[in-house]
mmCIF file of C-alpha atoms and ligand atoms in Angstrom:
data_model
loop_
_atom_site.group_PDB
_atom_site.id
_atom_site.type_symbol
_atom_site.label_atom_id
_atom_site.label_comp_id
_atom_site.label_asym_id
_atom_site.label_seq_id
_atom_site.Cartn_x
_atom_site.Cartn_y
_atom_site.Cartn_z
ATOM 1 C CA MET A 231 -32.109 -91.330 -24.688
ATOM 2 C CA ALA A 232 -29.057 -91.636 -22.462
ATOM 3 C CA PHE A 233 -27.431 -88.521 -21.006
ATOM 4 C CA ASP A 234 -23.692 -87.984 -21.539
ATOM 5 C CA THR A 235 -22.837 -88.164 -17.834
ATOM 6 C CA ILE A 236 -24.689 -88.780 -14.637
ATOM 7 C CA PHE A 237 -23.157 -87.416 -11.443
ATOM 8 C CA LEU A 238 -24.521 -89.513 -8.616
ATOM 9 C CA ASN A 239 -24.971 -88.417 -5.023
ATOM 10 C CA ALA A 240 -24.305 -84.690 -5.190
ATOM 11 C CA ARG A 241 -25.112 -82.957 -1.906
ATOM 12 C CA PHE A 242 -26.557 -79.485 -2.376
ATOM 13 C CA ASP A 243 -26.267 -76.747 0.224
ATOM 14 C CA GLY A 244 -29.111 -77.456 2.633
ATOM 15 C CA GLY A 245 -28.375 -81.166 2.639
ATOM 16 C CA ALA A 246 -30.588 -82.582 -0.138
ATOM 17 C CA ARG A 247 -28.918 -85.297 -2.227
ATOM 18 C CA HIS A 248 -29.432 -85.359 -5.988
ATOM 19 C CA HIS A 249 -28.166 -86.952 -9.156
ATOM 20 C CA ILE A 250 -27.122 -84.453 -11.842
ATOM 21 C CA ALA A 251 -27.503 -85.497 -15.481
ATOM 22 C CA VAL A 252 -25.418 -83.664 -18.069
ATOM 23 C CA ALA A 253 -25.906 -83.475 -21.838
ATOM 24 C CA ASP A 254 -23.914 -81.269 -24.245
ATOM 25 C CA GLY A 255 -22.115 -79.611 -21.346
ATOM 26 C CA ARG A 256 -25.337 -78.472 -19.658
ATOM 27 C CA ILE A 257 -27.323 -79.720 -16.690
ATOM 28 C CA ALA A 258 -30.128 -81.652 -18.355
ATOM 29 C CA ALA A 259 -31.827 -83.014 -15.226
ATOM 30 C CA ILE A 260 -31.533 -82.932 -11.456
ATOM 31 C CA THR A 261 -33.257 -85.935 -9.951
ATOM 32 C CA SER A 262 -33.871 -87.343 -6.522
ATOM 33 C CA VAL A 263 -31.566 -90.204 -5.564
ATOM 34 C CA ASP A 264 -34.451 -92.643 -6.039
ATOM 35 C CA GLU A 265 -34.315 -92.097 -9.787
ATOM 36 C CA ARG A 266 -31.270 -93.008 -11.831
ATOM 37 C CA PRO A 267 -31.330 -91.695 -15.390
ATOM 38 C CA ALA A 268 -29.334 -93.652 -17.972
ATOM 39 C CA ALA A 269 -26.033 -92.111 -19.081
ATOM 40 C CA ASN A 270 -22.940 -93.068 -21.072
ATOM 41 C CA GLU A 271 -20.676 -92.248 -18.150
ATOM 42 C CA THR A 272 -21.298 -92.435 -14.398
ATOM 43 C CA ILE A 273 -19.398 -90.464 -11.766
ATOM 44 C CA ASP A 274 -20.267 -91.050 -8.122
ATOM 45 C CA LEU A 275 -19.611 -87.884 -6.132
ATOM 46 C CA GLY A 276 -20.074 -89.794 -2.877
ATOM 47 C CA ASN A 277 -22.350 -87.286 -1.158
ATOM 48 C CA VAL A 278 -19.843 -84.452 -1.332
ATOM 49 C CA LEU A 279 -21.051 -80.815 -1.250
ATOM 50 C CA VAL A 280 -21.476 -79.451 -4.785
ATOM 51 C CA VAL A 281 -21.523 -75.712 -5.506
ATOM 52 C CA PRO A 282 -21.527 -73.706 -8.730
ATOM 53 C CA GLY A 283 -18.126 -72.752 -10.195
ATOM 54 C CA PHE A 284 -16.612 -69.592 -8.726
ATOM 55 C CA VAL A 285 -16.813 -66.291 -10.576
ATOM 56 C CA GLU A 286 -13.527 -64.378 -10.572
ATOM 57 C CA GLY A 287 -14.887 -60.938 -11.364
ATOM 58 C CA HIS A 288 -11.694 -58.879 -11.384
ATOM 59 C CA ILE A 289 -8.158 -60.026 -12.046
ATOM 60 C CA HIS A 290 -5.152 -58.844 -14.068
ATOM 61 C CA LEU A 291 -3.841 -61.737 -16.161
ATOM 62 C CA ASP A 292 -1.207 -59.562 -17.842
ATOM 63 C CA THR A 293 0.580 -58.125 -14.830
ATOM 64 C CA SER A 294 0.951 -60.923 -12.250
ATOM 65 C CA PHE A 295 4.364 -62.423 -11.471
ATOM 66 C CA TYR A 296 2.892 -65.578 -9.968
ATOM 67 C CA GLY A 297 5.246 -68.472 -10.812
ATOM 68 C CA ASP A 298 7.974 -66.005 -11.826
ATOM 69 C CA ALA A 299 10.783 -64.619 -9.658
ATOM 70 C CA TRP A 300 9.683 -62.981 -6.401
ATOM 71 C CA ARG A 301 9.467 -59.223 -6.807
ATOM 72 C CA PRO A 302 9.616 -57.485 -3.415
ATOM 73 C CA HIS A 303 6.818 -54.962 -2.950
ATOM 74 C CA LYS A 304 7.754 -51.286 -3.217
ATOM 75 C CA PRO A 305 5.596 -48.952 -1.129
ATOM 76 C CA CYS A 306 4.547 -45.593 -2.562
ATOM 77 C CA THR A 307 6.594 -42.681 -1.260
ATOM 78 C CA ASN A 308 3.585 -40.662 -0.074
ATOM 79 C CA GLY A 309 0.507 -42.806 0.583
ATOM 80 C CA PHE A 310 -1.347 -44.744 -2.094
ATOM 81 C CA ASP A 311 -0.599 -43.196 -5.487
ATOM 82 C CA VAL A 312 -1.856 -44.797 -8.688
ATOM 83 C CA HIS A 313 0.759 -42.987 -10.830
ATOM 84 C CA GLU A 314 3.572 -44.396 -8.705
ATOM 85 C CA ARG A 315 2.101 -47.902 -8.723
ATOM 86 C CA VAL A 316 1.833 -47.785 -12.522
ATOM 87 C CA ALA A 317 5.506 -46.733 -12.708
ATOM 88 C CA PHE A 318 6.585 -49.654 -10.437
ATOM 89 C CA GLN A 319 4.562 -51.962 -12.639
ATOM 90 C CA ALA A 320 6.383 -50.800 -15.778
ATOM 91 C CA GLN A 321 9.785 -51.344 -14.091
ATOM 92 C CA ASN A 322 8.892 -54.867 -12.971
ATOM 93 C CA MET A 323 7.283 -55.886 -16.245
ATOM 94 C CA ALA A 324 10.473 -54.977 -18.110
ATOM 95 C CA VAL A 325 12.395 -57.764 -16.325
ATOM 96 C CA SER A 326 9.701 -60.405 -15.870
ATOM 97 C CA ALA A 327 9.052 -63.732 -17.648
ATOM 98 C CA PRO A 328 7.021 -63.595 -20.873
ATOM 99 C CA MET A 329 3.424 -62.528 -20.323
ATOM 100 C CA ASP A 330 1.867 -65.684 -21.770
ATOM 101 C CA VAL A 331 3.840 -67.865 -19.324
ATOM 102 C CA ARG A 332 2.774 -65.743 -16.359
ATOM 103 C CA ALA A 333 -0.852 -65.631 -17.490
ATOM 104 C CA ARG A 334 -0.945 -69.452 -17.822
ATOM 105 C CA ASN A 335 0.505 -69.804 -14.317
ATOM 106 C CA GLN A 336 -2.203 -67.579 -12.961
ATOM 107 C CA LEU A 337 -4.969 -69.349 -14.849
ATOM 108 C CA ASP A 338 -3.815 -72.736 -13.558
ATOM 109 C CA LEU A 339 -3.979 -71.355 -10.050
ATOM 110 C CA CYS A 340 -7.494 -69.985 -10.486
ATOM 111 C CA ILE A 341 -8.964 -72.989 -12.313
ATOM 112 C CA GLY A 342 -7.337 -75.336 -9.799
ATOM 113 C CA HIS A 343 -9.267 -73.609 -7.023
ATOM 114 C CA GLY A 344 -12.591 -73.819 -8.834
ATOM 115 C CA THR A 345 -12.989 -70.677 -10.909
ATOM 116 C CA THR A 346 -14.969 -71.478 -14.035
ATOM 117 C CA GLN A 347 -15.766 -67.904 -15.134
ATOM 118 C CA MET A 348 -13.466 -64.896 -15.073
ATOM 119 C CA ARG A 349 -13.261 -61.218 -15.980
ATOM 120 C CA SER A 350 -9.702 -59.989 -16.514
ATOM 121 C CA HIS A 351 -8.573 -56.443 -17.131
ATOM 122 C CA VAL A 352 -5.756 -56.170 -19.684
ATOM 123 C CA MET A 353 -3.725 -53.020 -20.244
ATOM 124 C CA VAL A 354 -4.565 -51.173 -23.439
ATOM 125 C CA ASP A 355 -3.006 -47.713 -23.563
ATOM 126 C CA GLY A 356 -0.244 -45.636 -25.075
ATOM 127 C CA SER A 357 2.441 -47.453 -23.043
ATOM 128 C CA VAL A 358 1.766 -50.976 -24.318
ATOM 129 C CA GLY A 359 -0.600 -50.442 -27.252
ATOM 130 C CA LEU A 360 -2.456 -53.654 -28.084
ATOM 131 C CA LYS A 361 0.491 -56.016 -27.363
ATOM 132 C CA SER A 362 -0.724 -57.261 -23.975
ATOM 133 C CA LEU A 363 -4.231 -57.818 -25.294
ATOM 134 C CA GLU A 364 -2.939 -59.822 -28.260
ATOM 135 C CA THR A 365 -1.022 -62.089 -25.880
ATOM 136 C CA ILE A 366 -3.922 -62.587 -23.470
ATOM 137 C CA LEU A 367 -6.339 -63.236 -26.340
ATOM 138 C CA ARG A 368 -4.073 -66.112 -27.440
ATOM 139 C CA VAL A 369 -3.910 -67.487 -23.902
ATOM 140 C CA ARG A 370 -7.699 -67.218 -23.607
ATOM 141 C CA GLU A 371 -8.086 -69.254 -26.794
ATOM 142 C CA GLU A 372 -5.854 -72.010 -25.360
ATOM 143 C CA HIS A 373 -8.089 -72.214 -22.296
ATOM 144 C CA ARG A 374 -11.430 -72.623 -24.040
ATOM 145 C CA GLY A 375 -13.246 -75.512 -22.404
ATOM 146 C CA LEU A 376 -11.367 -74.990 -19.132
ATOM 147 C CA ILE A 377 -12.629 -71.534 -18.200
ATOM 148 C CA ASP A 378 -14.721 -68.744 -19.779
ATOM 149 C CA ILE A 379 -12.889 -65.418 -19.779
ATOM 150 C CA GLN A 380 -14.162 -61.897 -20.418
ATOM 151 C CA LEU A 381 -11.469 -59.336 -21.217
ATOM 152 C CA VAL A 382 -11.689 -55.634 -20.379
ATOM 153 C CA ALA A 383 -9.615 -53.176 -22.438
ATOM 154 C CA PHE A 384 -8.112 -51.332 -19.479
ATOM 155 C CA PRO A 385 -6.402 -47.920 -19.840
ATOM 156 C CA GLN A 386 -3.961 -48.308 -16.934
ATOM 157 C CA SER A 387 -2.015 -45.183 -17.994
ATOM 158 C CA GLY A 388 -5.162 -43.096 -18.328
ATOM 159 C CA ILE A 389 -7.146 -42.175 -21.416
ATOM 160 C CA LEU A 390 -6.534 -38.455 -21.780
ATOM 161 C CA MET A 391 -3.019 -38.638 -20.263
ATOM 162 C CA SER A 392 -1.843 -41.388 -22.573
ATOM 163 C CA PRO A 393 -1.749 -40.337 -26.219
ATOM 164 C CA GLY A 394 -3.537 -42.629 -28.662
ATOM 165 C CA THR A 395 -5.544 -44.455 -25.995
ATOM 166 C CA PRO A 396 -9.081 -43.557 -27.221
ATOM 167 C CA GLN A 397 -8.287 -45.077 -30.618
ATOM 168 C CA LEU A 398 -6.581 -48.090 -29.016
ATOM 169 C CA LEU A 399 -9.609 -48.821 -26.835
ATOM 170 C CA ASP A 400 -11.770 -48.750 -29.932
ATOM 171 C CA GLU A 401 -9.393 -51.119 -31.775
ATOM 172 C CA ALA A 402 -9.179 -53.395 -28.725
ATOM 173 C CA ILE A 403 -12.876 -54.159 -28.944
ATOM 174 C CA GLY A 404 -12.489 -54.924 -32.642
ATOM 175 C CA LEU A 405 -9.649 -57.292 -31.750
ATOM 176 C CA GLY A 406 -11.700 -59.298 -29.231
ATOM 177 C CA ALA A 407 -11.882 -57.465 -25.911
ATOM 178 C CA ASP A 408 -15.389 -57.804 -24.471
ATOM 179 C CA LEU A 409 -15.646 -54.658 -22.377
ATOM 180 C CA VAL A 410 -14.154 -51.205 -22.166
ATOM 181 C CA GLY A 411 -12.557 -49.957 -18.953
ATOM 182 C CA GLY A 412 -11.602 -46.651 -17.402
ATOM 183 C CA LEU A 413 -9.381 -45.338 -14.596
ATOM 184 C CA ASP A 414 -9.992 -42.596 -12.054
ATOM 185 C CA PRO A 415 -11.527 -40.027 -14.416
ATOM 186 C CA ALA A 416 -10.880 -37.196 -11.937
ATOM 187 C CA SER A 417 -7.578 -37.826 -10.159
ATOM 188 C CA PHE A 418 -5.776 -39.539 -13.023
ATOM 189 C CA ASP A 419 -7.180 -37.967 -16.178
ATOM 190 C CA ARG A 420 -8.296 -34.688 -14.500
ATOM 191 C CA ASP A 421 -11.481 -34.492 -16.594
ATOM 192 C CA ILE A 422 -14.440 -36.651 -15.659
ATOM 193 C CA GLU A 423 -16.630 -35.636 -18.608
ATOM 194 C CA LYS A 424 -14.022 -36.181 -21.314
ATOM 195 C CA HIS A 425 -12.871 -39.467 -19.790
ATOM 196 C CA LEU A 426 -16.416 -40.824 -19.629
ATOM 197 C CA ASP A 427 -17.129 -39.512 -23.149
ATOM 198 C CA VAL A 428 -14.437 -41.875 -24.440
ATOM 199 C CA VAL A 429 -15.404 -44.879 -22.295
ATOM 200 C CA PHE A 430 -19.137 -44.681 -22.985
ATOM 201 C CA GLY A 431 -18.457 -43.644 -26.592
ATOM 202 C CA VAL A 432 -16.543 -46.894 -27.244
ATOM 203 C CA ALA A 433 -19.178 -48.878 -25.336
ATOM 204 C CA GLY A 434 -22.001 -47.320 -27.362
ATOM 205 C CA LYS A 435 -20.239 -47.750 -30.696
ATOM 206 C CA HIS A 436 -19.553 -51.454 -30.127
ATOM 207 C CA GLY A 437 -22.456 -52.346 -27.842
ATOM 208 C CA VAL A 438 -20.141 -53.576 -25.081
ATOM 209 C CA ASP A 439 -20.342 -53.290 -21.288
ATOM 210 C CA VAL A 440 -18.197 -51.046 -19.079
ATOM 211 C CA ASP A 441 -16.031 -51.766 -16.010
ATOM 212 C CA ILE A 442 -14.190 -48.743 -14.563
ATOM 213 C CA HIS A 443 -11.348 -48.790 -11.997
ATOM 214 C CA LEU A 444 -12.067 -46.141 -9.375
ATOM 215 C CA HIS A 445 -9.632 -45.643 -6.507
ATOM 216 C CA ASP A 446 -10.646 -42.080 -5.643
ATOM 217 C CA MET A 447 -11.725 -41.672 -2.035
ATOM 218 C CA GLY A 448 -14.434 -39.749 -0.209
ATOM 219 C CA THR A 449 -16.710 -37.263 -1.897
ATOM 220 C CA LEU A 450 -14.559 -37.154 -5.056
ATOM 221 C CA GLY A 451 -15.028 -40.892 -5.583
ATOM 222 C CA ALA A 452 -18.716 -40.608 -4.697
ATOM 223 C CA PHE A 453 -19.166 -37.770 -7.199
ATOM 224 C CA GLU A 454 -17.528 -39.834 -9.960
ATOM 225 C CA ILE A 455 -19.813 -42.755 -9.149
ATOM 226 C CA GLU A 456 -22.821 -40.441 -9.476
ATOM 227 C CA GLN A 457 -21.540 -39.298 -12.872
ATOM 228 C CA ILE A 458 -21.051 -42.904 -14.018
ATOM 229 C CA ALA A 459 -24.536 -43.814 -12.804
ATOM 230 C CA ALA A 460 -26.057 -40.808 -14.595
ATOM 231 C CA ARG A 461 -24.384 -41.794 -17.889
ATOM 232 C CA THR A 462 -25.485 -45.368 -17.434
ATOM 233 C CA ARG A 463 -29.111 -44.335 -17.056
ATOM 234 C CA ALA A 464 -28.999 -41.743 -19.827
ATOM 235 C CA LEU A 465 -27.684 -44.368 -22.259
ATOM 236 C CA GLY A 466 -30.057 -47.099 -21.100
ATOM 237 C CA MET A 467 -27.107 -49.255 -19.980
ATOM 238 C CA GLU A 468 -28.629 -50.376 -16.676
ATOM 239 C CA GLY A 469 -27.119 -53.701 -15.569
ATOM 240 C CA ARG A 470 -24.172 -53.348 -17.958
ATOM 241 C CA VAL A 471 -21.784 -51.131 -16.018
ATOM 242 C CA ALA A 472 -19.511 -51.936 -13.078
ATOM 243 C CA VAL A 473 -17.283 -49.807 -10.898
ATOM 244 C CA SER A 474 -14.309 -51.727 -9.550
ATOM 245 C CA HIS A 475 -12.787 -50.913 -6.138
ATOM 246 C CA ALA A 476 -14.959 -47.847 -5.410
ATOM 247 C CA TYR A 477 -12.951 -47.288 -2.221
ATOM 248 C CA GLY A 478 -14.815 -44.013 -1.722
ATOM 249 C CA LEU A 479 -17.977 -45.926 -0.776
ATOM 250 C CA GLY A 480 -16.202 -47.113 2.360
ATOM 251 C CA ASP A 481 -15.126 -43.602 3.235
ATOM 252 C CA ILE A 482 -18.349 -41.550 3.322
ATOM 253 C CA SER A 483 -21.074 -41.030 5.909
ATOM 254 C CA MET A 484 -23.964 -43.496 6.156
ATOM 255 C CA ASP A 485 -26.349 -40.785 4.905
ATOM 256 C CA GLN A 486 -24.228 -40.171 1.811
ATOM 257 C CA LEU A 487 -23.855 -43.897 1.294
ATOM 258 C CA LYS A 488 -27.593 -44.482 1.446
ATOM 259 C CA LYS A 489 -28.202 -41.838 -1.204
ATOM 260 C CA ILE A 490 -25.524 -43.161 -3.524
ATOM 261 C CA ALA A 491 -26.559 -46.787 -2.964
ATOM 262 C CA ASP A 492 -30.084 -45.891 -4.144
ATOM 263 C CA THR A 493 -28.588 -44.195 -7.208
ATOM 264 C CA LEU A 494 -26.472 -47.277 -7.957
ATOM 265 C CA ALA A 495 -29.440 -49.597 -7.549
ATOM 266 C CA ARG A 496 -31.627 -47.448 -9.828
ATOM 267 C CA SER A 497 -28.969 -47.336 -12.527
ATOM 268 C CA GLY A 498 -28.019 -51.001 -12.183
ATOM 269 C CA VAL A 499 -24.319 -50.204 -11.669
ATOM 270 C CA ALA A 500 -22.531 -53.118 -9.953
ATOM 271 C CA ILE A 501 -19.688 -52.681 -7.467
ATOM 272 C CA MET A 502 -16.601 -54.910 -7.353
ATOM 273 C CA THR A 503 -14.617 -55.160 -4.150
ATOM 274 C CA ASN A 504 -11.834 -57.511 -3.118
ATOM 275 C CA ALA A 505 -11.933 -56.201 0.477
ATOM 276 C CA PRO A 506 -8.336 -55.022 0.198
ATOM 277 C CA GLY A 507 -5.811 -54.832 3.044
ATOM 278 C CA ALA A 508 -6.078 -51.874 5.336
ATOM 279 C CA ARG A 509 -8.093 -49.674 2.967
ATOM 280 C CA PRO A 510 -11.722 -48.601 3.350
ATOM 281 C CA PHE A 511 -13.886 -50.623 0.977
ATOM 282 C CA PRO A 512 -17.549 -50.660 -0.071
ATOM 283 C CA PRO A 513 -19.901 -51.907 2.692
ATOM 284 C CA ILE A 514 -21.261 -55.104 1.174
ATOM 285 C CA LEU A 515 -24.367 -55.509 3.312
ATOM 286 C CA ALA A 516 -25.576 -51.907 3.065
ATOM 287 C CA LEU A 517 -25.149 -51.933 -0.712
ATOM 288 C CA ARG A 518 -26.877 -55.284 -1.145
ATOM 289 C CA ASN A 519 -29.738 -54.204 1.113
ATOM 290 C CA ALA A 520 -30.246 -51.210 -1.174
ATOM 291 C CA GLY A 521 -30.412 -53.542 -4.191
ATOM 292 C CA VAL A 522 -26.870 -53.074 -5.541
ATOM 293 C CA THR A 523 -25.055 -56.058 -7.060
ATOM 294 C CA VAL A 524 -21.716 -56.506 -5.275
ATOM 295 C CA PHE A 525 -19.213 -58.919 -6.783
ATOM 296 C CA SER A 526 -15.580 -59.740 -6.166
ATOM 297 C CA GLY A 527 -12.237 -60.860 -7.542
ATOM 298 C CA ASN A 528 -8.678 -61.489 -6.465
ATOM 299 C CA ASP A 529 -7.564 -58.375 -8.347
ATOM 300 C CA ASN A 530 -3.782 -58.449 -8.032
ATOM 301 C CA ILE A 531 -1.868 -61.644 -7.363
ATOM 302 C CA ARG A 532 1.835 -61.182 -6.683
ATOM 303 C CA ASP A 533 2.243 -58.127 -8.831
ATOM 304 C CA SER A 534 3.461 -54.570 -8.425
ATOM 305 C CA TRP A 535 0.305 -53.536 -6.553
ATOM 306 C CA TRP A 536 0.560 -56.036 -3.733
ATOM 307 C CA PRO A 537 2.104 -59.441 -3.039
ATOM 308 C CA TYR A 538 -1.077 -61.121 -1.737
ATOM 309 C CA GLY A 539 -3.692 -63.282 -3.453
ATOM 310 C CA ASP A 540 -3.846 -66.974 -4.201
ATOM 311 C CA GLY A 541 -6.430 -67.182 -6.973
ATOM 312 C CA ASP A 542 -8.963 -68.837 -4.670
ATOM 313 C CA MET A 543 -12.390 -67.206 -4.757
ATOM 314 C CA LEU A 544 -13.490 -69.273 -1.769
ATOM 315 C CA ARG A 545 -10.694 -67.730 0.296
ATOM 316 C CA ARG A 546 -11.723 -64.368 -1.142
ATOM 317 C CA ALA A 547 -15.201 -65.034 0.295
ATOM 318 C CA THR A 548 -13.501 -65.594 3.678
ATOM 319 C CA THR A 549 -11.683 -62.267 3.332
ATOM 320 C CA LEU A 550 -14.882 -60.459 2.341
ATOM 321 C CA GLY A 551 -16.691 -61.973 5.303
ATOM 322 C CA TYR A 552 -13.848 -61.383 7.752
ATOM 323 C CA ARG A 553 -13.373 -57.736 6.827
ATOM 324 C CA SER A 554 -17.138 -57.170 6.811
ATOM 325 C CA GLY A 555 -17.579 -58.668 10.287
ATOM 326 C CA PHE A 556 -19.780 -61.454 8.931
ATOM 327 C CA ASN A 557 -20.246 -64.178 11.545
ATOM 328 C CA ILE A 558 -23.726 -65.645 11.304
ATOM 329 C CA ASP A 559 -24.539 -68.310 8.719
ATOM 330 C CA GLU A 560 -26.765 -65.994 6.716
ATOM 331 C CA GLU A 561 -23.877 -63.512 6.365
ATOM 332 C CA LEU A 562 -21.365 -66.228 5.460
ATOM 333 C CA ARG A 563 -23.796 -67.293 2.717
ATOM 334 C CA ILE A 564 -23.794 -63.675 1.520
ATOM 335 C CA ALA A 565 -19.991 -63.732 1.231
ATOM 336 C CA PHE A 566 -20.332 -66.909 -0.835
ATOM 337 C CA ASP A 567 -23.056 -65.386 -2.975
ATOM 338 C CA VAL A 568 -20.734 -62.462 -3.798
ATOM 339 C CA VAL A 569 -18.176 -64.855 -5.367
ATOM 340 C CA THR A 570 -20.798 -66.947 -7.185
ATOM 341 C CA VAL A 571 -24.346 -65.822 -8.026
ATOM 342 C CA SER A 572 -23.771 -62.059 -7.694
ATOM 343 C CA GLY A 573 -20.607 -62.359 -9.779
ATOM 344 C CA ALA A 574 -22.590 -64.142 -12.461
ATOM 345 C CA ARG A 575 -25.196 -61.357 -12.422
ATOM 346 C CA ALA A 576 -22.555 -58.610 -12.669
ATOM 347 C CA LEU A 577 -20.817 -60.390 -15.544
ATOM 348 C CA ARG A 578 -24.199 -61.153 -17.167
ATOM 349 C CA LEU A 579 -23.264 -64.803 -17.516
ATOM 350 C CA GLU A 580 -25.602 -66.956 -19.485
ATOM 351 C CA GLY A 581 -26.440 -70.361 -17.993
ATOM 352 C CA TYR A 582 -24.964 -70.021 -14.508
ATOM 353 C CA GLY A 583 -25.940 -72.037 -11.444
ATOM 354 C CA LEU A 584 -26.928 -75.457 -10.269
ATOM 355 C CA CYS A 585 -30.164 -75.686 -12.202
ATOM 356 C CA VAL A 586 -31.527 -77.429 -15.259
ATOM 357 C CA GLY A 587 -30.372 -75.694 -18.450
ATOM 358 C CA ALA A 588 -27.266 -74.137 -16.846
ATOM 359 C CA LYS A 589 -23.729 -74.985 -17.902
ATOM 360 C CA ALA A 590 -22.492 -77.959 -15.890
ATOM 361 C CA ASP A 591 -19.804 -75.886 -14.154
ATOM 362 C CA PHE A 592 -19.404 -76.954 -10.561
ATOM 363 C CA VAL A 593 -16.962 -77.597 -7.742
ATOM 364 C CA THR A 594 -16.934 -80.219 -4.996
ATOM 365 C CA LEU A 595 -16.096 -79.073 -1.470
ATOM 366 C CA ASN A 596 -15.258 -81.124 1.598
ATOM 367 C CA ALA A 597 -17.542 -79.194 3.911
ATOM 368 C CA GLU A 598 -20.881 -79.742 5.580
ATOM 369 C CA HIS A 599 -22.418 -76.665 3.998
ATOM 370 C CA ILE A 600 -21.566 -73.268 2.543
ATOM 371 C CA PRO A 601 -20.993 -71.380 5.838
ATOM 372 C CA GLU A 602 -18.492 -74.024 6.888
ATOM 373 C CA ALA A 603 -16.790 -73.885 3.480
ATOM 374 C CA VAL A 604 -16.418 -70.085 3.738
ATOM 375 C CA VAL A 605 -14.617 -70.270 7.074
ATOM 376 C CA GLY A 606 -12.762 -73.555 6.479
ATOM 377 C CA VAL A 607 -11.658 -73.063 2.831
ATOM 378 C CA PRO A 608 -11.401 -76.825 2.269
ATOM 379 C CA GLN A 609 -8.864 -78.103 -0.248
ATOM 380 C CA GLY A 610 -9.090 -81.347 -2.230
ATOM 381 C CA ARG A 611 -11.662 -79.939 -4.652
ATOM 382 C CA SER A 612 -12.740 -81.320 -8.012
ATOM 383 C CA VAL A 613 -13.640 -78.774 -10.654
ATOM 384 C CA TYR A 614 -15.999 -79.579 -13.521
ATOM 385 C CA LYS A 615 -16.409 -77.354 -16.561
ATOM 386 C CA GLU A 616 -19.327 -78.159 -18.845
ATOM 387 C CA GLY A 617 -19.520 -81.589 -17.268
ATOM 388 C CA LYS A 618 -15.805 -82.453 -17.721
ATOM 389 C CA LEU A 619 -13.264 -82.734 -14.911
ATOM 390 C CA VAL A 620 -10.755 -79.920 -15.456
ATOM 391 C CA ALA A 621 -8.939 -79.807 -12.105
ATOM 392 C CA CYS A 622 -8.439 -82.071 -9.134
ATOM 393 C CA ASP A 623 -6.669 -81.222 -5.860
ATOM 394 C CA GLY A 624 -5.488 -77.933 -7.336
ATOM 395 C CA LYS A 625 -3.931 -79.514 -10.451
ATOM 396 C CA ILE A 626 -5.237 -79.013 -13.967
ATOM 397 C CA VAL A 627 -6.314 -82.281 -15.570
ATOM 398 C CA GLY A 628 -8.287 -80.883 -18.524
ATOM 399 C CA LYS A 629 -6.367 -80.348 -21.749
ATOM 400 C CA ARG A 630 -5.448 -76.882 -22.999
ATOM 401 C CA GLY A 631 -6.279 -76.188 -26.636
HETATM 402 O O1 LIG B 183 -3.523 -53.522 -11.449
HETATM 403 C C1 LIG B 183 -4.206 -52.698 -10.884
HETATM 404 C C2 LIG B 183 -4.796 -52.918 -9.624
HETATM 405 C C3 LIG B 183 -5.536 -51.971 -9.019
HETATM 406 N N1 LIG B 183 -5.695 -50.791 -9.651
HETATM 407 C C4 LIG B 183 -5.150 -50.560 -10.864
HETATM 408 O O2 LIG B 183 -5.326 -49.473 -11.420
HETATM 409 N N2 LIG B 183 -4.436 -51.512 -11.448
#
């Protein structure tokens, strides 16, 4: 039987050359270059480095202005203040291009750079109801076959502070959101227990995973993480809960961190960091050494939170490595792992990786090996989703639905 496609001369990290045979969108065989399985289509990769598709683990498809008019950043009046940032966001959104246009722009950017799997937070709260989610669900549908997208129902205006939000989060899952989110249970909603009752209540009712935004610093943030971990264990949700940002983990003593890292590892709570600007952020190596899954995302791209971000998870790996002081090859490989394999574990992706049986989602990179790719961020990539070319040199070539 002939395979659908044979990709000849793929160079894996480490230098070995292989042919990759694809059938029904999955890797059906990986052979040595001495064998050449029969296939209906042949693509010669010419000995280029091949890596699995990038995992964008945290982005906001609804609130970016990428491709729209430039919106100058407004700083908070008194340090970082989530309430103020949310207010700036509402002002900007009122005058921006339609959400579906902006979301498509952002998706093109991400797919063009090699992201094949994504988790996006989408606002669901009393301020916007289910409108943003309805739009992003439509955009997700158009992109089937180009990228797999998980959507988190995200209460950006709080749960207890924003009337109607508990019910909306429940409805959002019914509508097609895959996970339920939360936001600073202590500093924003002022009641950790009640906030988590709603989040884990919706998760339990629908059997969905949880991904909570947590900006709170120091011991307050650490305490909230302990509460989230305790709930996770009590409900048997190990491996199905993530805390995004968790700035507090970068702001506590090493002794405190060690204790909380053990708690996170025991409860299988993953940590998402984008290694943001000048803020403290979770120490990647210490957490990983304790057994915690650390994953990453671009988070905000040209929106009301900050003007940075380019949708490139390889450049995000550079940022993670740079801010973490990673220099040796082993550490640069860790930065790469955070945006690939660890992301896949946090998102519980089925069929991820360059192995037989996995989805044929991969990216070609003009680099000798992964450490060089992380520091060099080579362009001129080809992106394959389920064995089909979807982007080349940053441009989408696959067809939207
Ligand atoms: O959009 C964003 C980004 C970071 N934190 C939030 O609460 N929202």
